[in-house]
Amino acid sequence: MTDDILQARGLSRAFRLPRRALFERRRTTTALHPTDLEVRRGSAVGIIGESGSGKSTLARLLLGLDTPTTGSVEVAGRDVDASARARRLHWLRRMTGIVLQDPYGSLDPRMSVGRIVGEPLWALGVTGDRRARVREVLVQVGLSAEAADRFPHEFSGGQRQRIALARAIVHRPALLVGDEPLSALDVTVRAQILEVLRGLVRDDGMTLLLVSHDLGVVQNLCDEALVMTEGRIVERGSTRDVLQHPHHAYTKRLLAAIPTL
Ligand SMILES: Nc1ncnc2c1ncn2[C@@H]1O[C@H](COP(=O)(O)OP(=O)(O)OP(=O)(O)O)[C@@H](O)[C@H]1O
Ligand SMILES: [Mg+2]
């Protein structure tokens, strides 16, 4: 057994673009060029890079939410076949949690927050006191246990983002992939959620893969950082090295663009 919880080989994704004219050849755009990636069990890896650089595309492919054009992904040594029917990816759902970039889209407005957050427990057949676990995790992300009885529209953007996070961690996944999971939070709540995530990595051995525009978040939480631009990982190293001694021109520009306080 390897130390890597996640392994991608030659992973790429091209999208077809709509034809501009009837007889035009179909054009494609490459969101992700063939990419290799390993993530060690128990590590926290940040993915940074400009808008449109392929971060969300990569995150979705890694969790089997999208089918690669080429290449393969293994989670804990098992092949992720995104074309397999949902039931066959049960093991993957059990091991992983994801916070999507658009948390509103992923919260069913007709379901109570308790049902939304608890859904993975029921869907995956996790045993134990599931209602108590839902309440516990709501409190953990800084909401009240009573939030379980309310509906998504009754919450602010930052609160909904925490509902999405609660749902992603309720079944104690071994690997959490967060796509901008803290972007709607104010500084105090963000600090609290950073502490929750840090605790999951440090105390529970969870592996974290975090996409973020916020270099402060990556610096705070991640021991390794990846920099993406134009569908490629152009730099990878310890967060400290990447942020303090960037090699790639893009990373240098990215860092230079941060206003200094
Ligand atoms: N379903 C799709 N169809 C066509 N093109 C797509 C699709 N999804 C993504 N793309 C394209 O792939 C590229 C990468 O998109 P992606 O969402 O991965 O970027 P990102 O790094 O997550 O950006 P952001 O920081 O803005 O979230 C973009 O050029 C985007 O337009
Ligand atoms: Mg994105």
PDB file of C-alpha atoms and ligand atoms in Angstrom:
ATOM      1  CA  MET A   1       0.000   0.000   0.000  1.00  0.00           C
ATOM      2  CA  THR A   2       1.331   3.421  -0.896  1.00  0.00           C
ATOM      3  CA  ASP A   3       1.363   6.551   1.205  1.00  0.00           C
ATOM      4  CA  ASP A   4      -0.625   8.385  -1.432  1.00  0.00           C
ATOM      5  CA  ILE A   5      -4.327   8.721  -0.930  1.00  0.00           C
ATOM      6  CA  LEU A   6      -4.690  10.289  -4.339  1.00  0.00           C
ATOM      7  CA  GLN A   7      -2.858   9.561  -7.561  1.00  0.00           C
ATOM      8  CA  ALA A   8      -3.584  10.973 -10.979  1.00  0.00           C
ATOM      9  CA  ARG A   9      -1.781   9.902 -14.150  1.00  0.00           C
ATOM     10  CA  GLY A  10      -1.924  11.845 -17.383  1.00  0.00           C
ATOM     11  CA  LEU A  11      -5.213  13.364 -16.363  1.00  0.00           C
ATOM     12  CA  SER A  12      -6.657  15.796 -18.877  1.00  0.00           C
ATOM     13  CA  ARG A  13      -9.985  17.336 -19.818  1.00  0.00           C
ATOM     14  CA  ALA A  14     -10.994  19.007 -23.051  1.00  0.00           C
ATOM     15  CA  PHE A  15     -14.394  20.599 -23.544  1.00  0.00           C
ATOM     16  CA  ARG A  16     -16.184  20.945 -26.829  1.00  0.00           C
ATOM     17  CA  LEU A  17     -17.166  24.454 -27.705  1.00  0.00           C
ATOM     18  CA  PRO A  18     -20.371  25.247 -29.564  1.00  0.00           C
ATOM     19  CA  ARG A  19     -19.997  25.739 -33.317  1.00  0.00           C
ATOM     20  CA  ARG A  20     -20.070  29.350 -34.405  1.00  0.00           C
ATOM     21  CA  ALA A  21     -21.245  28.383 -37.892  1.00  0.00           C
ATOM     22  CA  LEU A  22     -23.016  25.337 -39.236  1.00  0.00           C
ATOM     23  CA  PHE A  23     -20.099  23.922 -41.232  1.00  0.00           C
ATOM     24  CA  GLU A  24     -17.338  24.962 -38.926  1.00  0.00           C
ATOM     25  CA  ARG A  25     -15.223  22.201 -37.390  1.00  0.00           C
ATOM     26  CA  ARG A  26     -16.058  21.580 -33.779  1.00  0.00           C
ATOM     27  CA  ARG A  27     -13.545  23.386 -31.601  1.00  0.00           C
ATOM     28  CA  THR A  28     -12.375  22.247 -28.210  1.00  0.00           C
ATOM     29  CA  THR A  29     -10.750  23.976 -25.306  1.00  0.00           C
ATOM     30  CA  THR A  30      -8.326  22.194 -23.022  1.00  0.00           C
ATOM     31  CA  ALA A  31      -9.206  23.005 -19.428  1.00  0.00           C
ATOM     32  CA  LEU A  32      -6.585  20.604 -18.093  1.00  0.00           C
ATOM     33  CA  HIS A  33      -3.486  19.387 -19.950  1.00  0.00           C
ATOM     34  CA  PRO A  34      -2.183  15.906 -19.069  1.00  0.00           C
ATOM     35  CA  THR A  35      -1.341  16.130 -15.397  1.00  0.00           C
ATOM     36  CA  ASP A  36       0.276  13.821 -12.861  1.00  0.00           C
ATOM     37  CA  LEU A  37      -0.461  14.370  -9.212  1.00  0.00           C
ATOM     38  CA  GLU A  38       0.077  12.515  -5.961  1.00  0.00           C
ATOM     39  CA  VAL A  39      -1.275  13.576  -2.609  1.00  0.00           C
ATOM     40  CA  ARG A  40       0.154  11.979   0.505  1.00  0.00           C
ATOM     41  CA  ARG A  41      -2.227  10.661   3.124  1.00  0.00           C
ATOM     42  CA  GLY A  42      -2.641  13.154   5.953  1.00  0.00           C
ATOM     43  CA  SER A  43      -1.205  16.114   4.055  1.00  0.00           C
ATOM     44  CA  ALA A  44      -2.865  19.430   3.283  1.00  0.00           C
ATOM     45  CA  VAL A  45      -2.307  20.647  -0.254  1.00  0.00           C
ATOM     46  CA  GLY A  46      -3.375  24.026  -1.576  1.00  0.00           C
ATOM     47  CA  ILE A  47      -4.137  24.718  -5.228  1.00  0.00           C
ATOM     48  CA  ILE A  48      -3.781  28.310  -6.286  1.00  0.00           C
ATOM     49  CA  GLY A  49      -3.910  29.986  -9.660  1.00  0.00           C
ATOM     50  CA  GLU A  50      -5.752  32.524 -11.719  1.00  0.00           C
ATOM     51  CA  SER A  51      -9.386  32.283 -12.664  1.00  0.00           C
ATOM     52  CA  GLY A  52      -9.909  29.806 -15.479  1.00  0.00           C
ATOM     53  CA  SER A  53      -6.623  27.973 -14.861  1.00  0.00           C
ATOM     54  CA  GLY A  54      -8.369  24.626 -14.375  1.00  0.00           C
ATOM     55  CA  LYS A  55      -8.521  24.301 -10.590  1.00  0.00           C
ATOM     56  CA  SER A  56     -12.184  23.324 -10.375  1.00  0.00           C
ATOM     57  CA  THR A  57     -11.846  21.063 -13.397  1.00  0.00           C
ATOM     58  CA  LEU A  58      -9.005  19.204 -11.677  1.00  0.00           C
ATOM     59  CA  ALA A  59     -10.907  18.963  -8.376  1.00  0.00           C
ATOM     60  CA  ARG A  60     -13.989  17.545 -10.095  1.00  0.00           C
ATOM     61  CA  LEU A  61     -11.980  14.967 -12.033  1.00  0.00           C
ATOM     62  CA  LEU A  62     -10.179  13.814  -8.910  1.00  0.00           C
ATOM     63  CA  LEU A  63     -13.455  13.018  -7.181  1.00  0.00           C
ATOM     64  CA  GLY A  64     -15.094  11.306 -10.120  1.00  0.00           C
ATOM     65  CA  LEU A  65     -17.600  14.128 -10.655  1.00  0.00           C
ATOM     66  CA  ASP A  66     -16.432  14.497 -14.231  1.00  0.00           C
ATOM     67  CA  THR A  67     -14.987  12.064 -16.769  1.00  0.00           C
ATOM     68  CA  PRO A  68     -11.427  12.740 -17.957  1.00  0.00           C
ATOM     69  CA  THR A  69     -10.563  12.997 -21.626  1.00  0.00           C
ATOM     70  CA  THR A  70      -7.357  11.075 -20.915  1.00  0.00           C
ATOM     71  CA  GLY A  71      -5.704   9.592 -17.881  1.00  0.00           C
ATOM     72  CA  SER A  72      -6.806   8.002 -14.666  1.00  0.00           C
ATOM     73  CA  VAL A  73      -7.285   8.675 -10.984  1.00  0.00           C
ATOM     74  CA  GLU A  74      -6.794   6.369  -8.032  1.00  0.00           C
ATOM     75  CA  VAL A  75      -8.103   7.096  -4.577  1.00  0.00           C
ATOM     76  CA  ALA A  76      -6.512   4.910  -1.894  1.00  0.00           C
ATOM     77  CA  GLY A  77      -5.235   2.638  -4.643  1.00  0.00           C
ATOM     78  CA  ARG A  78      -8.646   2.101  -6.254  1.00  0.00           C
ATOM     79  CA  ASP A  79      -9.462   3.215  -9.725  1.00  0.00           C
ATOM     80  CA  VAL A  80     -12.002   6.035  -9.961  1.00  0.00           C
ATOM     81  CA  ASP A  81     -14.184   5.349 -12.944  1.00  0.00           C
ATOM     82  CA  ALA A  82     -16.381   8.403 -13.290  1.00  0.00           C
ATOM     83  CA  SER A  83     -18.469   6.670 -15.917  1.00  0.00           C
ATOM     84  CA  ALA A  84     -19.456   3.942 -13.473  1.00  0.00           C
ATOM     85  CA  ARG A  85     -22.933   4.167 -12.099  1.00  0.00           C
ATOM     86  CA  ALA A  86     -23.307   6.096  -8.863  1.00  0.00           C
ATOM     87  CA  ARG A  87     -23.802   2.958  -6.805  1.00  0.00           C
ATOM     88  CA  ARG A  88     -20.440   1.636  -7.852  1.00  0.00           C
ATOM     89  CA  LEU A  89     -18.744   4.773  -6.602  1.00  0.00           C
ATOM     90  CA  HIS A  90     -20.241   4.274  -3.156  1.00  0.00           C
ATOM     91  CA  TRP A  91     -16.796   3.493  -1.758  1.00  0.00           C
ATOM     92  CA  LEU A  92     -15.494   6.782  -3.168  1.00  0.00           C
ATOM     93  CA  ARG A  93     -18.337   8.799  -1.650  1.00  0.00           C
ATOM     94  CA  ARG A  94     -17.656   7.098   1.660  1.00  0.00           C
ATOM     95  CA  MET A  95     -13.992   8.111   1.619  1.00  0.00           C
ATOM     96  CA  THR A  96     -14.300  11.624   0.276  1.00  0.00           C
ATOM     97  CA  GLY A  97     -16.102  14.852   0.941  1.00  0.00           C
ATOM     98  CA  ILE A  98     -16.377  17.823  -1.361  1.00  0.00           C
ATOM     99  CA  VAL A  99     -17.334  21.445  -0.976  1.00  0.00           C
ATOM    100  CA  LEU A 100     -18.215  22.711  -4.413  1.00  0.00           C
ATOM    101  CA  GLN A 101     -17.372  26.214  -5.504  1.00  0.00           C
ATOM    102  CA  ASP A 102     -21.040  27.145  -5.727  1.00  0.00           C
ATOM    103  CA  PRO A 103     -22.580  25.971  -2.466  1.00  0.00           C
ATOM    104  CA  TYR A 104     -26.037  27.365  -3.307  1.00  0.00           C
ATOM    105  CA  GLY A 105     -26.383  25.073  -6.263  1.00  0.00           C
ATOM    106  CA  SER A 106     -25.660  22.070  -4.084  1.00  0.00           C
ATOM    107  CA  LEU A 107     -28.207  22.794  -1.337  1.00  0.00           C
ATOM    108  CA  ASP A 108     -31.696  21.537  -2.196  1.00  0.00           C
ATOM    109  CA  PRO A 109     -34.051  24.390  -1.156  1.00  0.00           C
ATOM    110  CA  ARG A 110     -36.865  21.976  -0.291  1.00  0.00           C
ATOM    111  CA  MET A 111     -34.810  19.990   2.181  1.00  0.00           C
ATOM    112  CA  SER A 112     -34.231  21.025   5.779  1.00  0.00           C
ATOM    113  CA  VAL A 113     -30.637  21.754   6.694  1.00  0.00           C
ATOM    114  CA  GLY A 114     -30.655  18.669   8.909  1.00  0.00           C
ATOM    115  CA  ARG A 115     -31.617  16.461   5.975  1.00  0.00           C
ATOM    116  CA  ILE A 116     -29.103  18.125   3.678  1.00  0.00           C
ATOM    117  CA  VAL A 117     -26.236  17.761   6.119  1.00  0.00           C
ATOM    118  CA  GLY A 118     -27.249  14.245   7.172  1.00  0.00           C
ATOM    119  CA  GLU A 119     -27.912  12.944   3.668  1.00  0.00           C
ATOM    120  CA  PRO A 120     -24.454  11.340   3.272  1.00  0.00           C
ATOM    121  CA  LEU A 121     -24.989   9.416   6.529  1.00  0.00           C
ATOM    122  CA  TRP A 122     -28.229   7.925   5.306  1.00  0.00           C
ATOM    123  CA  ALA A 123     -27.110   7.458   1.716  1.00  0.00           C
ATOM    124  CA  LEU A 124     -23.898   5.736   2.771  1.00  0.00           C
ATOM    125  CA  GLY A 125     -25.516   3.712   5.523  1.00  0.00           C
ATOM    126  CA  VAL A 126     -23.329   5.159   8.263  1.00  0.00           C
ATOM    127  CA  THR A 127     -24.554   3.743  11.552  1.00  0.00           C
ATOM    128  CA  GLY A 128     -24.780   5.411  14.951  1.00  0.00           C
ATOM    129  CA  ASP A 129     -26.904   8.313  16.153  1.00  0.00           C
ATOM    130  CA  ARG A 130     -27.146  10.172  12.876  1.00  0.00           C
ATOM    131  CA  ARG A 131     -29.310  13.025  14.163  1.00  0.00           C
ATOM    132  CA  ALA A 132     -26.843  13.698  16.951  1.00  0.00           C
ATOM    133  CA  ARG A 133     -23.957  13.629  14.478  1.00  0.00           C
ATOM    134  CA  VAL A 134     -25.709  16.203  12.272  1.00  0.00           C
ATOM    135  CA  ARG A 135     -26.212  18.532  15.226  1.00  0.00           C
ATOM    136  CA  GLU A 136     -22.648  18.038  16.359  1.00  0.00           C
ATOM    137  CA  VAL A 137     -21.202  18.944  12.992  1.00  0.00           C
ATOM    138  CA  LEU A 138     -23.461  22.006  12.641  1.00  0.00           C
ATOM    139  CA  VAL A 139     -22.088  23.295  15.931  1.00  0.00           C
ATOM    140  CA  GLN A 140     -18.565  22.444  14.821  1.00  0.00           C
ATOM    141  CA  VAL A 141     -18.864  24.771  11.821  1.00  0.00           C
ATOM    142  CA  GLY A 142     -20.229  27.552  14.020  1.00  0.00           C
ATOM    143  CA  LEU A 143     -23.969  27.160  13.422  1.00  0.00           C
ATOM    144  CA  SER A 144     -26.461  26.170  16.081  1.00  0.00           C
ATOM    145  CA  ALA A 145     -27.923  22.682  16.423  1.00  0.00           C
ATOM    146  CA  GLU A 146     -31.359  24.221  15.747  1.00  0.00           C
ATOM    147  CA  ALA A 147     -30.219  25.137  12.253  1.00  0.00           C
ATOM    148  CA  ALA A 148     -31.077  21.513  11.416  1.00  0.00           C
ATOM    149  CA  ASP A 149     -34.788  22.348  11.418  1.00  0.00           C
ATOM    150  CA  ARG A 150     -34.533  25.347   9.103  1.00  0.00           C
ATOM    151  CA  PHE A 151     -34.196  25.690   5.330  1.00  0.00           C
ATOM    152  CA  PRO A 152     -31.292  26.940   3.201  1.00  0.00           C
ATOM    153  CA  HIS A 153     -32.996  30.196   2.138  1.00  0.00           C
ATOM    154  CA  GLU A 154     -33.118  31.271   5.779  1.00  0.00           C
ATOM    155  CA  PHE A 155     -29.329  31.500   5.875  1.00  0.00           C
ATOM    156  CA  SER A 156     -26.766  34.011   4.660  1.00  0.00           C
ATOM    157  CA  GLY A 157     -24.166  33.180   2.022  1.00  0.00           C
ATOM    158  CA  GLY A 158     -21.468  32.551   4.612  1.00  0.00           C
ATOM    159  CA  GLN A 159     -23.816  30.384   6.677  1.00  0.00           C
ATOM    160  CA  ARG A 160     -24.753  28.355   3.614  1.00  0.00           C
ATOM    161  CA  GLN A 161     -21.100  27.829   2.860  1.00  0.00           C
ATOM    162  CA  ARG A 162     -20.743  26.367   6.347  1.00  0.00           C
ATOM    163  CA  ILE A 163     -23.775  24.137   5.769  1.00  0.00           C
ATOM    164  CA  ALA A 164     -22.026  22.818   2.654  1.00  0.00           C
ATOM    165  CA  LEU A 165     -18.869  22.209   4.680  1.00  0.00           C
ATOM    166  CA  ALA A 166     -20.846  20.432   7.421  1.00  0.00           C
ATOM    167  CA  ARG A 167     -22.325  18.129   4.788  1.00  0.00           C
ATOM    168  CA  ALA A 168     -18.880  17.429   3.356  1.00  0.00           C
ATOM    169  CA  ILE A 169     -17.372  16.368   6.685  1.00  0.00           C
ATOM    170  CA  VAL A 170     -20.372  14.749   8.410  1.00  0.00           C
ATOM    171  CA  HIS A 171     -19.301  11.200   7.472  1.00  0.00           C
ATOM    172  CA  ARG A 172     -15.681  11.825   8.486  1.00  0.00           C
ATOM    173  CA  PRO A 173     -14.123  11.457   5.043  1.00  0.00           C
ATOM    174  CA  ALA A 174     -10.485  10.467   4.737  1.00  0.00           C
ATOM    175  CA  LEU A 175     -10.068  13.047   1.965  1.00  0.00           C
ATOM    176  CA  LEU A 176     -11.747  16.440   1.801  1.00  0.00           C
ATOM    177  CA  VAL A 177     -11.632  18.469  -1.376  1.00  0.00           C
ATOM    178  CA  GLY A 178     -12.718  22.058  -0.910  1.00  0.00           C
ATOM    179  CA  ASP A 179     -13.201  24.369  -3.885  1.00  0.00           C
ATOM    180  CA  GLU A 180     -13.061  27.845  -2.350  1.00  0.00           C
ATOM    181  CA  PRO A 181     -14.798  26.591   0.792  1.00  0.00           C
ATOM    182  CA  LEU A 182     -14.095  29.767   2.785  1.00  0.00           C
ATOM    183  CA  SER A 183     -14.612  32.472   0.186  1.00  0.00           C
ATOM    184  CA  ALA A 184     -17.891  33.835   1.607  1.00  0.00           C
ATOM    185  CA  LEU A 185     -16.782  33.960   5.231  1.00  0.00           C
ATOM    186  CA  ASP A 186     -15.865  37.039   7.198  1.00  0.00           C
ATOM    187  CA  VAL A 187     -12.502  37.066   8.960  1.00  0.00           C
ATOM    188  CA  THR A 188     -13.660  35.851  12.371  1.00  0.00           C
ATOM    189  CA  VAL A 189     -15.755  33.002  11.021  1.00  0.00           C
ATOM    190  CA  ARG A 190     -12.974  32.162   8.589  1.00  0.00           C
ATOM    191  CA  ALA A 191     -10.522  31.883  11.466  1.00  0.00           C
ATOM    192  CA  GLN A 192     -12.921  29.525  13.230  1.00  0.00           C
ATOM    193  CA  ILE A 193     -13.382  27.330  10.148  1.00  0.00           C
ATOM    194  CA  LEU A 194      -9.615  27.309   9.519  1.00  0.00           C
ATOM    195  CA  GLU A 195      -9.261  25.928  13.026  1.00  0.00           C
ATOM    196  CA  VAL A 196     -11.877  23.236  12.330  1.00  0.00           C
ATOM    197  CA  LEU A 197     -10.089  22.169   9.146  1.00  0.00           C
ATOM    198  CA  ARG A 198      -6.702  22.246  10.820  1.00  0.00           C
ATOM    199  CA  GLY A 199      -8.063  20.030  13.600  1.00  0.00           C
ATOM    200  CA  LEU A 200      -9.416  17.504  11.105  1.00  0.00           C
ATOM    201  CA  VAL A 201      -6.016  17.246   9.420  1.00  0.00           C
ATOM    202  CA  ARG A 202      -3.901  17.288  12.565  1.00  0.00           C
ATOM    203  CA  ASP A 203      -6.022  15.201  14.926  1.00  0.00           C
ATOM    204  CA  ASP A 204      -8.105  12.984  12.667  1.00  0.00           C
ATOM    205  CA  GLY A 205      -5.533  12.370   9.939  1.00  0.00           C
ATOM    206  CA  MET A 206      -7.787  13.737   7.222  1.00  0.00           C
ATOM    207  CA  THR A 207      -6.178  14.685   3.920  1.00  0.00           C
ATOM    208  CA  LEU A 208      -7.116  18.107   2.596  1.00  0.00           C
ATOM    209  CA  LEU A 209      -6.982  19.364  -0.948  1.00  0.00           C
ATOM    210  CA  LEU A 210      -7.943  22.997  -0.959  1.00  0.00           C
ATOM    211  CA  VAL A 211      -8.562  25.245  -3.929  1.00  0.00           C
ATOM    212  CA  SER A 212      -8.309  28.861  -2.897  1.00  0.00           C
ATOM    213  CA  HIS A 213      -7.708  32.298  -4.282  1.00  0.00           C
ATOM    214  CA  ASP A 214      -6.760  33.329  -0.798  1.00  0.00           C
ATOM    215  CA  LEU A 215      -3.045  32.791  -0.315  1.00  0.00           C
ATOM    216  CA  GLY A 216      -3.466  33.532   3.384  1.00  0.00           C
ATOM    217  CA  VAL A 217      -5.751  30.512   3.730  1.00  0.00           C
ATOM    218  CA  VAL A 218      -3.300  28.293   1.866  1.00  0.00           C
ATOM    219  CA  GLN A 219      -0.390  29.575   3.918  1.00  0.00           C
ATOM    220  CA  ASN A 220      -2.331  28.961   7.095  1.00  0.00           C
ATOM    221  CA  LEU A 221      -3.539  25.482   6.362  1.00  0.00           C
ATOM    222  CA  CYS A 222      -1.453  23.782   3.712  1.00  0.00           C
ATOM    223  CA  ASP A 223       2.004  22.289   3.953  1.00  0.00           C
ATOM    224  CA  GLU A 224       2.235  22.026   0.173  1.00  0.00           C
ATOM    225  CA  ALA A 225       1.077  24.345  -2.570  1.00  0.00           C
ATOM    226  CA  LEU A 226       0.437  23.812  -6.269  1.00  0.00           C
ATOM    227  CA  VAL A 227       0.242  26.667  -8.699  1.00  0.00           C
ATOM    228  CA  MET A 228      -1.864  26.289 -11.832  1.00  0.00           C
ATOM    229  CA  THR A 229      -1.993  28.395 -14.929  1.00  0.00           C
ATOM    230  CA  GLU A 230      -3.639  27.686 -18.271  1.00  0.00           C
ATOM    231  CA  GLY A 231      -4.551  24.126 -17.414  1.00  0.00           C
ATOM    232  CA  ARG A 232      -1.169  23.082 -16.073  1.00  0.00           C
ATOM    233  CA  ILE A 233       0.462  22.693 -12.689  1.00  0.00           C
ATOM    234  CA  VAL A 234       3.454  24.985 -13.142  1.00  0.00           C
ATOM    235  CA  GLU A 235       4.903  24.909  -9.670  1.00  0.00           C
ATOM    236  CA  ARG A 236       4.732  22.668  -6.662  1.00  0.00           C
ATOM    237  CA  GLY A 237       6.542  22.615  -3.349  1.00  0.00           C
ATOM    238  CA  SER A 238       6.264  23.369   0.317  1.00  0.00           C
ATOM    239  CA  THR A 239       3.912  26.293   0.794  1.00  0.00           C
ATOM    240  CA  ARG A 240       6.691  28.290   2.325  1.00  0.00           C
ATOM    241  CA  ASP A 241       9.029  27.763  -0.631  1.00  0.00           C
ATOM    242  CA  VAL A 242       6.377  28.421  -3.235  1.00  0.00           C
ATOM    243  CA  LEU A 243       5.221  31.626  -1.577  1.00  0.00           C
ATOM    244  CA  GLN A 244       8.615  32.903  -0.500  1.00  0.00           C
ATOM    245  CA  HIS A 245      10.818  31.760  -3.366  1.00  0.00           C
ATOM    246  CA  PRO A 246       8.589  31.307  -6.388  1.00  0.00           C
ATOM    247  CA  HIS A 247      10.291  29.986  -9.522  1.00  0.00           C
ATOM    248  CA  HIS A 248       7.656  30.276 -12.154  1.00  0.00           C
ATOM    249  CA  ALA A 249       6.980  33.678 -13.674  1.00  0.00           C
ATOM    250  CA  TYR A 250       3.270  33.272 -13.094  1.00  0.00           C
ATOM    251  CA  THR A 251       3.718  32.624  -9.363  1.00  0.00           C
ATOM    252  CA  LYS A 252       5.934  35.690  -9.111  1.00  0.00           C
ATOM    253  CA  ARG A 253       3.267  37.801 -10.785  1.00  0.00           C
ATOM    254  CA  LEU A 254       0.580  36.300  -8.555  1.00  0.00           C
ATOM    255  CA  LEU A 255       2.528  37.182  -5.436  1.00  0.00           C
ATOM    256  CA  ALA A 256       3.458  40.617  -6.694  1.00  0.00           C
ATOM    257  CA  ALA A 257      -0.226  41.353  -7.256  1.00  0.00           C
ATOM    258  CA  ILE A 258      -1.093  40.972  -3.575  1.00  0.00           C
ATOM    259  CA  PRO A 259      -1.476  44.354  -1.963  1.00  0.00           C
ATOM    260  CA  THR A 260       0.792  44.677   1.042  1.00  0.00           C
ATOM    261  CA  LEU A 261      -0.776  45.938   4.205  1.00  0.00           C
TER     262      LEU A 261
HETATM  263  N1  LIG B   1     -18.396  22.587 -18.802  1.00  0.00           N
HETATM  264  C1  LIG B   1     -17.506  23.340 -19.452  1.00  0.00           C
HETATM  265  N2  LIG B   1     -17.634  23.584 -20.776  1.00  0.00           N
HETATM  266  C2  LIG B   1     -16.736  24.320 -21.451  1.00  0.00           C
HETATM  267  N3  LIG B   1     -15.656  24.881 -20.886  1.00  0.00           N
HETATM  268  C3  LIG B   1     -15.478  24.689 -19.572  1.00  0.00           C
HETATM  269  C4  LIG B   1     -16.371  23.916 -18.780  1.00  0.00           C
HETATM  270  N4  LIG B   1     -15.933  23.903 -17.500  1.00  0.00           N
HETATM  271  C5  LIG B   1     -14.793  24.635 -17.499  1.00  0.00           C
HETATM  272  N5  LIG B   1     -14.514  25.100 -18.727  1.00  0.00           N
HETATM  273  C6  LIG B   1     -13.355  25.921 -19.106  1.00  0.00           C
HETATM  274  O1  LIG B   1     -12.201  25.321 -18.550  1.00  0.00           O
HETATM  275  C7  LIG B   1     -11.298  26.312 -18.051  1.00  0.00           C
HETATM  276  C8  LIG B   1     -10.980  26.039 -16.619  1.00  0.00           C
HETATM  277  O2  LIG B   1     -12.139  26.224 -15.822  1.00  0.00           O
HETATM  278  P1  LIG B   1     -12.156  25.989 -14.257  1.00  0.00           P
HETATM  279  O3  LIG B   1     -13.549  26.159 -13.796  1.00  0.00           O
HETATM  280  O4  LIG B   1     -11.476  24.702 -13.963  1.00  0.00           O
HETATM  281  O5  LIG B   1     -11.238  27.190 -13.742  1.00  0.00           O
HETATM  282  P2  LIG B   1     -10.877  27.630 -12.247  1.00  0.00           P
HETATM  283  O6  LIG B   1      -9.385  27.602 -12.143  1.00  0.00           O
HETATM  284  O7  LIG B   1     -11.642  26.818 -11.274  1.00  0.00           O
HETATM  285  O8  LIG B   1     -11.347  29.144 -12.211  1.00  0.00           O
HETATM  286  P3  LIG B   1     -11.991  30.007 -11.010  1.00  0.00           P
HETATM  287  O9  LIG B   1     -10.836  30.432 -10.156  1.00  0.00           O
HETATM  288  O10 LIG B   1     -12.609  31.167 -11.696  1.00  0.00           O
HETATM  289  O11 LIG B   1     -12.976  29.153 -10.299  1.00  0.00           O
HETATM  290  C9  LIG B   1     -11.970  27.656 -18.307  1.00  0.00           C
HETATM  291  O12 LIG B   1     -11.436  28.194 -19.475  1.00  0.00           O
HETATM  292  C10 LIG B   1     -13.427  27.299 -18.494  1.00  0.00           C
HETATM  293  O13 LIG B   1     -14.050  28.195 -19.374  1.00  0.00           O
HETATM  294 MG    MG B   2     -13.088  27.236  -9.950  1.00  0.00          MG
END
